[in-house]
Coordinates of C-alpha atoms in Angstrom, one line a residue:
M998 CA -169.2 48.1 -36.9
K999 CA -168.9 52.2 -35.2
R1000 CA -165.7 54.1 -35.4
A1001 CA -164.2 56.6 -33.5
V1002 CA -161.0 58.9 -32.9
M1003 CA -159.1 59.3 -29.4
R1004 CA -156.7 61.8 -29.3
T1005 CA -154.1 62.1 -27.0
D1006 CA -151.0 65.1 -26.3
R1007 CA -148.0 64.2 -23.8
Y1008 CA -147.6 67.3 -23.0
F1009 CA -151.3 68.3 -21.7
E1010 CA -150.8 66.5 -18.5
I1011 CA -153.2 65.8 -15.7
G1012 CA -151.3 64.9 -12.7
K1013 CA -149.4 61.9 -11.7
V1014 CA -150.9 59.2 -10.8
D1015 CA -150.5 58.4 -6.8
N1016 CA -150.1 54.3 -6.1
R1017 CA -153.0 55.1 -3.4
L1018 CA -155.4 55.0 -5.8
F1019 CA -155.5 51.7 -5.9
G1020 CA -157.3 50.9 -2.6
S1021 CA -159.5 49.0 -0.7
F1022 CA -161.2 48.5 2.1
L1023 CA -161.8 46.3 5.1
E1024 CA -164.6 46.9 7.9
H1025 CA -165.3 44.3 10.6
M1026 CA -168.6 43.7 8.9
G1027 CA -169.7 39.9 7.9
R1028 CA -167.0 37.6 6.7
A1029 CA -164.6 40.8 5.1
V1030 CA -162.2 40.5 8.0
Y1031 CA -163.5 36.6 10.0
E1032 CA -163.2 34.2 7.1
G1033 CA -162.1 36.8 4.6
I1034 CA -158.1 37.8 5.7
Y1035 CA -158.3 36.4 9.3
Q1036 CA -159.6 32.4 9.4
P1037 CA -157.0 30.6 12.5
E1038 CA -159.6 27.5 11.9
S1039 CA -158.9 27.3 7.7
D1040 CA -156.9 25.2 5.8
F1041 CA -154.9 28.2 4.5
A1042 CA -154.7 29.8 7.4
D1043 CA -150.7 30.6 8.3
E1044 CA -149.4 30.7 12.3
N1045 CA -150.6 34.1 12.4
G1046 CA -154.5 33.2 11.3
I1047 CA -154.1 34.8 8.0
R1048 CA -155.8 33.7 4.9
T1049 CA -152.4 32.4 2.6
D1050 CA -155.2 32.0 -0.3
T1051 CA -156.6 35.4 0.6
S1052 CA -153.4 37.7 0.9
A1053 CA -151.9 35.6 -2.6
L1054 CA -154.8 37.4 -4.7
I1055 CA -154.2 40.5 -2.7
R1056 CA -150.8 41.5 -4.0
E1057 CA -152.0 39.4 -7.3
M1058 CA -154.9 42.4 -7.2
G1059 CA -152.2 45.2 -6.4
V1060 CA -153.5 46.5 -3.6
S1061 CA -151.7 49.6 -2.3
T1062 CA -153.6 51.0 0.6
V1063 CA -156.6 49.6 2.9
R1064 CA -158.9 51.3 5.2
Y1065 CA -159.3 49.7 8.3
P1066 CA -161.2 49.0 10.1
G1067 CA -164.5 50.8 8.9
G1068 CA -166.8 52.4 7.8
N1069 CA -170.0 52.5 10.1
F1070 CA -168.4 50.1 12.5
V1071 CA -165.8 52.9 13.4
S1072 CA -168.6 54.7 15.2
A1073 CA -169.2 52.5 18.2
Y1074 CA -165.4 51.5 18.1
N1075 CA -163.4 50.9 21.6
W1076 CA -159.6 50.6 19.8
E1077 CA -158.6 49.3 23.3
D1078 CA -160.7 46.2 23.0
G1079 CA -158.6 44.9 20.0
V1080 CA -155.2 45.0 21.4
G1081 CA -153.4 42.8 24.1
P1082 CA -153.8 39.5 24.8
R1083 CA -157.0 37.2 22.9
E1084 CA -157.8 35.7 25.9
K1085 CA -158.8 39.0 27.5
R1086 CA -160.1 41.0 24.9
P1087 CA -164.0 41.5 25.2
V1088 CA -166.6 40.6 23.5
R1089 CA -168.9 43.1 22.1
L1090 CA -172.3 43.8 20.3
E1091 CA -171.5 45.7 17.4
A1092 CA -174.6 47.7 16.7
A1093 CA -173.5 49.2 13.1
W1094 CA -174.1 45.8 11.4
Q1095 CA -175.3 43.4 14.3
N1096 CA -173.0 41.2 14.3
L1097 CA -171.1 40.0 17.1
E1098 CA -167.2 41.0 17.7
D1099 CA -164.9 38.6 19.8
N1100 CA -162.1 41.7 18.8
S1101 CA -159.6 38.9 17.9
F1102 CA -158.5 40.9 14.7
G1103 CA -158.0 44.3 15.8
T1104 CA -155.0 46.9 15.3
N1105 CA -151.6 45.1 15.8
E1106 CA -152.8 42.0 13.5
F1107 CA -154.2 44.9 10.8
A1108 CA -150.6 46.5 11.2
E1109 CA -148.8 43.5 11.0
W1110 CA -150.8 41.6 8.1
S1111 CA -150.2 45.3 6.3
V1112 CA -146.6 45.2 6.5
K1113 CA -146.8 41.5 4.7
N1114 CA -149.0 42.3 2.1
G1115 CA -146.7 45.7 1.2
I1116 CA -150.1 47.8 1.7
I1117 CA -149.5 51.3 3.5
P1118 CA -152.1 51.5 5.9
M1119 CA -155.3 53.8 6.5
M1120 CA -156.7 54.2 9.7
A1121 CA -159.8 55.3 11.0
V1122 CA -160.2 57.2 14.2
N1123 CA -164.2 57.1 16.4
L1124 CA -165.8 60.3 16.3
G1125 CA -169.1 59.0 16.3
T1126 CA -169.4 57.7 20.1
R1127 CA -166.2 58.6 21.3
G1128 CA -163.1 61.3 20.3
V1129 CA -160.0 63.7 21.1
D1130 CA -158.9 61.6 24.0
A1131 CA -159.2 58.3 22.3
A1132 CA -158.0 59.4 18.8
K1133 CA -154.4 61.1 20.0
N1134 CA -154.4 57.6 22.7
L1135 CA -154.7 55.6 19.3
L1136 CA -152.0 57.2 17.8
E1137 CA -149.4 57.5 20.6
Y1138 CA -150.0 53.6 20.9
C1139 CA -149.1 53.4 16.9
N1140 CA -146.9 55.8 16.4
F1141 CA -144.6 56.7 19.5
P1142 CA -141.3 54.7 20.1
G1143 CA -141.8 54.2 23.6
G1144 CA -141.6 55.9 27.1
T1145 CA -144.7 56.9 27.2
Y1146 CA -148.5 54.7 29.0
Y1147 CA -149.7 54.4 25.5
S1148 CA -146.0 53.1 23.4
D1149 CA -145.2 51.3 26.2
L1150 CA -148.9 49.3 26.2
R1151 CA -148.2 48.4 22.3
I1152 CA -144.5 47.1 24.0
K1153 CA -146.1 45.1 26.7
H1154 CA -148.7 43.8 23.7
G1155 CA -145.5 42.4 21.4
F1156 CA -144.8 45.2 18.9
A1157 CA -141.3 46.6 20.2
R1158 CA -141.5 49.1 16.7
P1159 CA -144.0 51.3 16.0
H1160 CA -146.0 50.8 14.0
N1161 CA -146.1 54.2 12.2
I1162 CA -149.5 54.5 10.5
K1163 CA -149.1 58.0 8.8
L1164 CA -152.5 58.2 7.2
W1165 CA -155.7 58.8 9.0
C1166 CA -159.6 59.0 8.6
L1167 CA -161.7 61.1 10.9
G1168 CA -164.8 59.2 10.8
N1169 CA -167.3 58.0 9.0
E1170 CA -170.3 59.9 6.8
M1171 CA -170.8 62.0 9.7
D1172 CA -173.5 63.4 7.7
G1173 CA -175.9 60.0 7.6
P1174 CA -178.9 59.6 9.9
W1175 CA -178.1 56.1 10.4
Q1176 CA -174.2 56.5 11.4
I1177 CA -173.6 56.1 15.2
G1178 CA -172.9 59.2 16.8
H1179 CA -174.6 61.5 13.9
R1180 CA -173.3 64.9 13.6
D1181 CA -174.6 68.4 12.1
A1182 CA -172.0 69.5 10.0
D1183 CA -170.9 72.9 12.6
D1184 CA -170.3 70.3 15.0
Y1185 CA -168.7 67.3 13.1
A1186 CA -166.2 69.9 12.1
S1187 CA -165.8 71.7 15.1
L1188 CA -164.8 67.9 16.8
A1189 CA -162.4 67.2 13.1
A1190 CA -160.6 70.4 13.7
Q1191 CA -160.0 70.0 17.3
T1192 CA -159.0 66.2 16.5
A1193 CA -156.9 66.9 13.6
K1194 CA -154.9 69.9 15.7
V1195 CA -153.9 67.6 18.4
M1196 CA -153.0 64.6 16.2
K1197 CA -151.0 67.0 13.7
D1198 CA -149.2 68.0 17.3
I1199 CA -148.8 64.6 18.3
D1200 CA -147.3 62.9 14.9
P1201 CA -146.8 66.3 12.1
E1202 CA -146.4 63.9 9.2
I1203 CA -149.1 62.0 9.4
E1204 CA -151.7 62.7 6.8
L1205 CA -155.7 63.4 7.7
V1206 CA -158.9 63.0 6.0
A1207 CA -162.2 64.8 7.2
C1208 CA -165.9 63.4 6.3
G1209 CA -167.2 64.6 3.1
S1210 CA -170.9 63.7 2.7
A1211 CA -171.6 60.7 2.7
G1212 CA -172.8 60.4 -1.1
S1213 CA -174.2 63.0 -3.3
G1214 CA -177.8 62.2 -2.9
M1215 CA -177.6 63.4 0.7
A1216 CA -179.5 66.3 1.4
T1217 CA -176.3 68.2 3.0
F1218 CA -174.4 67.0 -0.3
G1219 CA -172.3 70.4 -1.1
K1220 CA -172.8 72.3 1.9
W1221 CA -171.9 69.6 4.2
D1222 CA -168.5 69.2 2.3
A1223 CA -167.5 73.2 2.3
T1224 CA -168.3 73.9 5.9
V1225 CA -166.0 70.8 6.7
A1226 CA -163.4 72.4 4.4
M1227 CA -163.9 75.3 5.4
R1228 CA -163.7 74.7 9.3
C1229 CA -160.8 72.0 8.8
M1230 CA -158.6 74.0 6.5
K1231 CA -155.3 74.4 8.5
Y1232 CA -155.1 70.5 9.5
I1233 CA -156.7 68.1 6.9
D1234 CA -155.4 66.8 3.6
Y1235 CA -158.2 65.7 2.0
V1236 CA -161.9 65.3 2.4
S1237 CA -163.7 62.0 1.7
M1238 CA -166.0 60.9 -0.8
H1239 CA -168.4 57.7 -1.1
A1240 CA -170.0 56.5 -4.0
Y1241 CA -172.2 53.5 -5.0
F1242 CA -173.9 52.5 -8.0
D1243 CA -176.3 49.9 -8.7
N1244 CA -178.3 48.1 -11.7
R1245 CA -181.0 46.2 -9.4
N1246 CA -183.1 45.9 -12.6
R1247 CA -180.9 44.8 -15.1
T1248 CA -182.4 44.7 -18.5
P1249 CA -180.5 46.0 -21.2
E1250 CA -182.3 49.3 -21.3
D1251 CA -181.3 49.2 -17.4
T1252 CA -177.5 48.4 -18.6
S1253 CA -177.0 50.9 -21.1
D1254 CA -178.0 53.3 -17.5
Y1255 CA -176.0 51.8 -15.5
L1256 CA -172.9 52.0 -18.1
A1257 CA -173.1 55.2 -18.1
H1258 CA -172.8 55.9 -14.2
A1259 CA -169.5 57.3 -14.5
L1260 CA -171.0 60.4 -16.0
A1261 CA -172.6 60.8 -12.2
F1262 CA -169.3 59.9 -10.5
E1263 CA -167.5 62.8 -12.3
E1264 CA -169.5 65.3 -11.3
Q1265 CA -169.4 64.1 -8.2
I1266 CA -165.7 64.5 -8.2
K1267 CA -166.2 68.2 -9.7
S1268 CA -168.3 69.0 -7.2
V1269 CA -166.4 68.5 -3.9
I1270 CA -163.3 69.6 -5.9
A1271 CA -165.2 72.7 -6.1
C1272 CA -166.7 73.1 -2.2
C1273 CA -163.1 72.6 -1.1
D1274 CA -161.4 75.3 -3.8
Y1275 CA -163.9 77.6 -2.5
A1276 CA -163.1 76.9 1.3
S1277 CA -159.6 77.6 -0.2
A1278 CA -161.2 81.0 -0.9
V1279 CA -162.6 82.1 1.7
N1280 CA -159.7 81.4 3.7
K1281 CA -157.6 83.2 1.8
T1282 CA -155.0 80.0 1.4
K1283 CA -153.6 78.6 -1.7
K1284 CA -153.4 75.4 -0.2
R1285 CA -155.6 72.7 -2.2
I1286 CA -157.6 70.0 -0.4
N1287 CA -157.7 66.4 -2.6
L1288 CA -160.1 64.2 -2.2
S1289 CA -159.9 61.1 -0.8
I1290 CA -162.8 58.4 -2.6
D1291 CA -161.8 56.0 0.5
E1292 CA -165.7 54.0 -0.1
W1293 CA -166.8 53.3 -4.2
N1294 CA -168.5 49.9 -5.7
A1295 CA -171.2 48.6 -7.3
V1296 CA -173.7 47.5 -4.5
Y1297 CA -177.2 45.5 -4.7
R1298 CA -178.6 43.7 -1.8
P1299 CA -179.9 46.5 0.3
H1300 CA -178.3 47.4 4.0
G1301 CA -181.0 46.5 5.7
K1302 CA -180.7 44.5 9.2
L1303 CA -179.2 40.7 9.2
P1304 CA -182.7 38.2 9.1
A1305 CA -183.1 37.3 13.0
D1306 CA -181.8 33.7 12.9
V1307 CA -177.9 35.2 12.3
R1308 CA -178.3 38.5 14.0
W1309 CA -175.6 38.8 16.9
T1310 CA -173.3 36.3 14.9
K1311 CA -170.1 36.5 14.7
A1312 CA -169.2 36.9 10.9
P1313 CA -173.0 36.3 9.1
H1314 CA -172.7 36.0 5.2
Q1315 CA -173.9 39.7 5.2
I1316 CA -173.9 41.9 1.5
E1317 CA -172.0 39.0 -0.7
D1318 CA -172.8 40.7 -3.8
V1319 CA -172.0 38.7 -6.9
Y1320 CA -170.6 40.5 -9.9
N1321 CA -171.3 40.3 -13.0
L1322 CA -169.4 42.0 -16.3
E1323 CA -171.8 44.7 -16.6
D1324 CA -170.5 45.7 -12.8
A1325 CA -166.8 44.7 -13.7
L1326 CA -167.4 47.4 -17.0
L1327 CA -168.7 50.0 -14.4
V1328 CA -166.1 49.9 -11.6
G1329 CA -163.5 50.0 -15.0
S1330 CA -164.8 53.1 -16.0
L1331 CA -164.7 54.6 -12.4
F1332 CA -161.1 53.5 -12.4
M1333 CA -160.3 55.3 -15.8
T1334 CA -162.5 58.7 -14.4
M1335 CA -160.5 58.9 -11.1
F1336 CA -157.2 58.7 -13.6
N1337 CA -158.3 61.6 -15.4
H1338 CA -159.0 63.5 -11.8
A1339 CA -155.3 63.0 -11.5
D1340 CA -154.4 66.3 -10.3
R1341 CA -157.0 66.6 -7.3
V1342 CA -158.1 62.5 -6.6
K1343 CA -155.5 61.0 -4.7
I1344 CA -156.8 58.2 -2.7
S1345 CA -159.4 55.3 -3.5
C1346 CA -160.4 52.8 -1.8
L1347 CA -162.7 50.2 -3.7
A1348 CA -165.7 48.9 -0.8
Q1349 CA -164.8 46.4 0.3
L1350 CA -162.0 43.8 -0.4
V1351 CA -163.3 40.1 0.8
N1352 CA -166.6 39.0 1.0
V1353 CA -168.7 41.4 1.9
I1354 CA -169.7 43.7 -2.2
A1355 CA -166.1 42.6 -3.0
P1356 CA -163.4 41.4 -5.9
I1357 CA -162.8 38.2 -3.8
M1358 CA -164.5 35.4 -2.4
T1359 CA -164.0 33.0 -0.2
S1360 CA -165.0 29.3 1.4
D1361 CA -163.9 26.6 3.3
K1362 CA -162.7 25.2 -0.3
G1363 CA -160.4 28.2 -1.2
A1364 CA -160.5 31.7 -2.9
W1365 CA -161.7 33.5 -6.2
R1366 CA -161.8 36.3 -8.3
Q1367 CA -165.1 38.0 -8.8
T1368 CA -165.5 39.7 -12.2
I1369 CA -164.8 43.4 -10.6
F1370 CA -161.1 41.9 -9.7
Y1371 CA -159.8 42.7 -12.9
P1372 CA -160.3 46.2 -13.8
F1373 CA -158.7 46.8 -10.6
M1374 CA -156.0 44.7 -11.2
Y1375 CA -155.3 46.0 -14.5
C1376 CA -155.5 49.5 -13.7
S1377 CA -153.0 48.7 -10.7
R1378 CA -151.0 47.4 -12.8
Y1379 CA -150.6 49.5 -15.6
G1380 CA -152.1 53.1 -14.5
K1381 CA -148.5 53.7 -13.3
G1382 CA -147.2 57.4 -14.3
T1383 CA -149.0 60.3 -15.6
A1384 CA -152.3 60.7 -16.8
L1385 CA -152.8 62.7 -19.8
Q1386 CA -155.8 63.9 -21.3
S1387 CA -157.5 62.6 -24.2
C1388 CA -160.5 63.5 -26.3
V1389 CA -162.5 61.2 -28.0
E1390 CA -164.8 61.6 -30.9
C1391 CA -167.8 59.0 -31.7
E1392 CA -171.4 58.7 -31.8
K1393 CA -173.4 58.9 -28.8
Y1394 CA -176.8 58.0 -26.7
D1395 CA -179.3 59.1 -24.4
S1396 CA -180.6 56.6 -21.3
K1397 CA -182.9 56.2 -18.5
H1398 CA -181.4 59.3 -16.8
Y1399 CA -178.2 60.1 -18.8
S1400 CA -178.2 62.3 -22.5
D1401 CA -175.1 62.4 -25.2
V1402 CA -173.8 59.2 -23.8
P1403 CA -170.2 58.8 -25.6
Y1404 CA -170.2 54.9 -26.1
I1405 CA -166.3 55.4 -26.3
F1406 CA -164.6 56.5 -22.9
S1407 CA -160.8 57.0 -22.6
S1408 CA -157.8 57.4 -20.2
V1409 CA -154.6 57.6 -20.8
I1410 CA -151.5 57.1 -18.8
F1411 CA -147.8 57.6 -19.6
D1412 CA -144.9 56.4 -17.9
D1413 CA -142.1 58.2 -18.9
D1414 CA -139.4 56.6 -17.1
N1415 CA -140.5 53.1 -17.9
G1416 CA -141.1 53.9 -21.6
R1417 CA -144.7 52.7 -21.6
L1418 CA -148.2 54.0 -22.9
A1419 CA -151.7 52.6 -21.3
V1420 CA -154.5 53.6 -23.3
F1421 CA -157.7 52.3 -21.3
I1422 CA -160.6 52.4 -23.4
M1423 CA -163.8 51.5 -22.3
N1424 CA -167.2 50.7 -25.3
R1425 CA -170.5 51.1 -23.6
D1426 CA -172.2 50.0 -26.9
L1427 CA -174.6 47.0 -26.0
E1428 CA -174.6 45.7 -29.4
E1429 CA -172.0 46.8 -32.4
D1430 CA -167.5 46.8 -31.7
C1431 CA -166.0 49.9 -32.6
I1432 CA -163.0 50.7 -34.7
L1433 CA -160.8 53.0 -33.0
E1434 CA -157.8 55.1 -34.0
S1435 CA -155.5 56.8 -32.1
D1436 CA -153.1 59.7 -33.1
L1437 CA -150.4 58.9 -31.1
R1438 CA -147.9 61.6 -33.2
Q1439 CA -146.1 62.5 -30.1
F1440 CA -144.7 59.1 -29.2
E1441 CA -142.6 58.3 -32.2
N1442 CA -140.9 54.8 -31.6
Y1443 CA -143.3 52.9 -30.0
A1444 CA -144.6 49.3 -30.7
V1445 CA -147.7 47.6 -29.4
E1446 CA -146.9 45.5 -26.7
R1447 CA -150.2 44.2 -25.8
H1448 CA -153.9 44.5 -25.9
I1449 CA -155.9 42.9 -22.9
A1450 CA -159.9 42.9 -22.9
V1451 CA -162.4 42.2 -20.5
G1452 CA -165.5 41.1 -22.2
G1453 CA -167.9 38.6 -23.6
D1454 CA -170.6 38.0 -25.5
D1455 CA -172.8 37.2 -21.8
I1456 CA -172.8 40.9 -20.2
K1457 CA -174.7 38.9 -17.4
A1458 CA -171.8 36.3 -17.0
V1459 CA -170.9 35.8 -13.6
N1460 CA -167.7 34.2 -11.9
S1461 CA -168.6 31.9 -9.0
E1462 CA -166.2 29.0 -7.0
Q1463 CA -167.4 26.3 -9.6
I1464 CA -166.8 28.3 -12.6
T1465 CA -164.3 30.9 -11.7
D1466 CA -163.5 32.6 -15.1
A1467 CA -166.3 32.6 -16.8
V1468 CA -165.2 36.6 -17.0
R1469 CA -161.5 37.8 -17.0
G1470 CA -159.0 39.5 -18.7
K1471 CA -158.2 38.3 -22.4
D1472 CA -154.9 39.3 -24.6
R1473 CA -156.3 39.9 -28.1
P1474 CA -153.1 40.1 -30.2
A1475 CA -154.7 41.5 -33.2
G1476 CA -156.7 43.6 -31.7
S1477 CA -154.4 46.6 -32.2
T1478 CA -152.0 47.3 -34.8
L1479 CA -149.8 50.5 -34.9
D1480 CA -148.8 52.2 -38.4
E1481 CA -147.2 55.5 -38.9
S1482 CA -148.2 56.4 -34.7
I1483 CA -151.8 55.8 -35.5
L1484 CA -153.1 53.0 -33.4
R1485 CA -155.6 51.5 -35.3
S1486 CA -158.1 49.2 -32.6
V1487 CA -161.0 46.8 -32.9
I1488 CA -163.4 47.6 -29.5
E1489 CA -165.6 44.5 -28.8
K1490 CA -168.8 45.7 -27.4
H1491 CA -169.2 46.1 -24.0
S1492 CA -165.9 45.4 -23.2
F1493 CA -162.9 47.2 -21.2
N1494 CA -159.8 47.3 -22.9
V1495 CA -156.1 48.2 -22.0
I1496 CA -153.9 48.5 -24.8
L1497 CA -150.2 48.8 -23.9
L1498 CA -147.2 50.3 -25.8
K1499 CA -143.7 50.2 -25.5
R1500 CA -140.9 52.3 -26.5
Q1501 CA -138.7 50.9 -28.7
N1502 CA -134.6 51.3 -28.5
K1503 CA -133.3 53.2 -31.2
T1504 CA -131.0 51.3 -33.8
I1505 CA -128.0 53.1 -35.1

């Protein structure tokens, strides 16, 4: 059994964890919206057609923010198609994903769904086929109280109160050649800056996310991000970052490499931060642009065109990946990486929320939790507070694409107000458990409250509609003990762990 040591310090703060870090993404693609959250004909639907079983799991998972309506979809979307009486809404060919879009779910339905589920809406505007005019009109429709054309149109549609949406995305992945309305960096930055200026003139309280590069493998990565940050510095608050990982071969050798992808994720975060800070220096300003990682996940199925027999149909089964334990471990480690950069990573959206590369799946019989549901839920539930620096001494390994990969990975969140310390630990070792000693001498009068592990003998185990809990979080009552401020934990092989410590009331 391997051994490791973890040290942390309550005064070595990284930054406060923004609650919007626990966000997700909902795009008009496949069965994400239709049959995912909205299905009037379902036995689980409420009076508004919303699936109550899905909503219950979303609340259980702790989703704080949802980005909508895309994604690639937004780059050719006319928002006016999705408002007003349903019987008058047009049916469109949706070119990004080759779906048939009947627009029965749109802006008002999303805003209403967000309120009912306690979700902060994150609205994207079309900067592919449209631009400043459509964006300002949508903002007026959503946020202005009344007395203007578009605010009065919202009222006419049955929504007297403004939706008051305060978080907006300026397009999507605009450096991607696949994107409808694809542009070069200067062209996009110019349009984004013009759009941002007008939107903030209308509502100065909104926050804006400009498109960073679509991925670190893009030829435009870095230069694109710096150009956009420099040109839009005055108006934007965040630059987006997207990151997807896969383990297509799923062999043990590939699994060791796959579980190390958090290293690449961290390097991408550091690079985008560097671009934003370079832009601040060039603009001679103390303003700091933060990151919105508004698409990230494990993805397997290629994003190719749909088969001819289901193309141009409504809500086809599309990119419905089935996740296993190793995917849950990767998702947990990516969350931990964002915790460790909480000073600059303020928003994140797991892509997507339901059915399409998602933690939640549905059928006509009900909804169930995929393996990646659990690390998200535990991070959203216990990752509240201030992220602290932590240092681990442990053995390391080399893999196909990485060297010096630590077997043990840590993240620590301190919630002083509630007297709780959450220690997140991942063991990447596929063969051995690890005895971890954590030095917590600066946390006197604490006791172990709970040790939760997401693991198991079969790293390829999956959850299904028939067997819904093959992978889940399990309590390990004997997993951790605390003696004289030294926490001793047995961290099982290939597992994601949350160790909770609670401050005790002092007795006189």
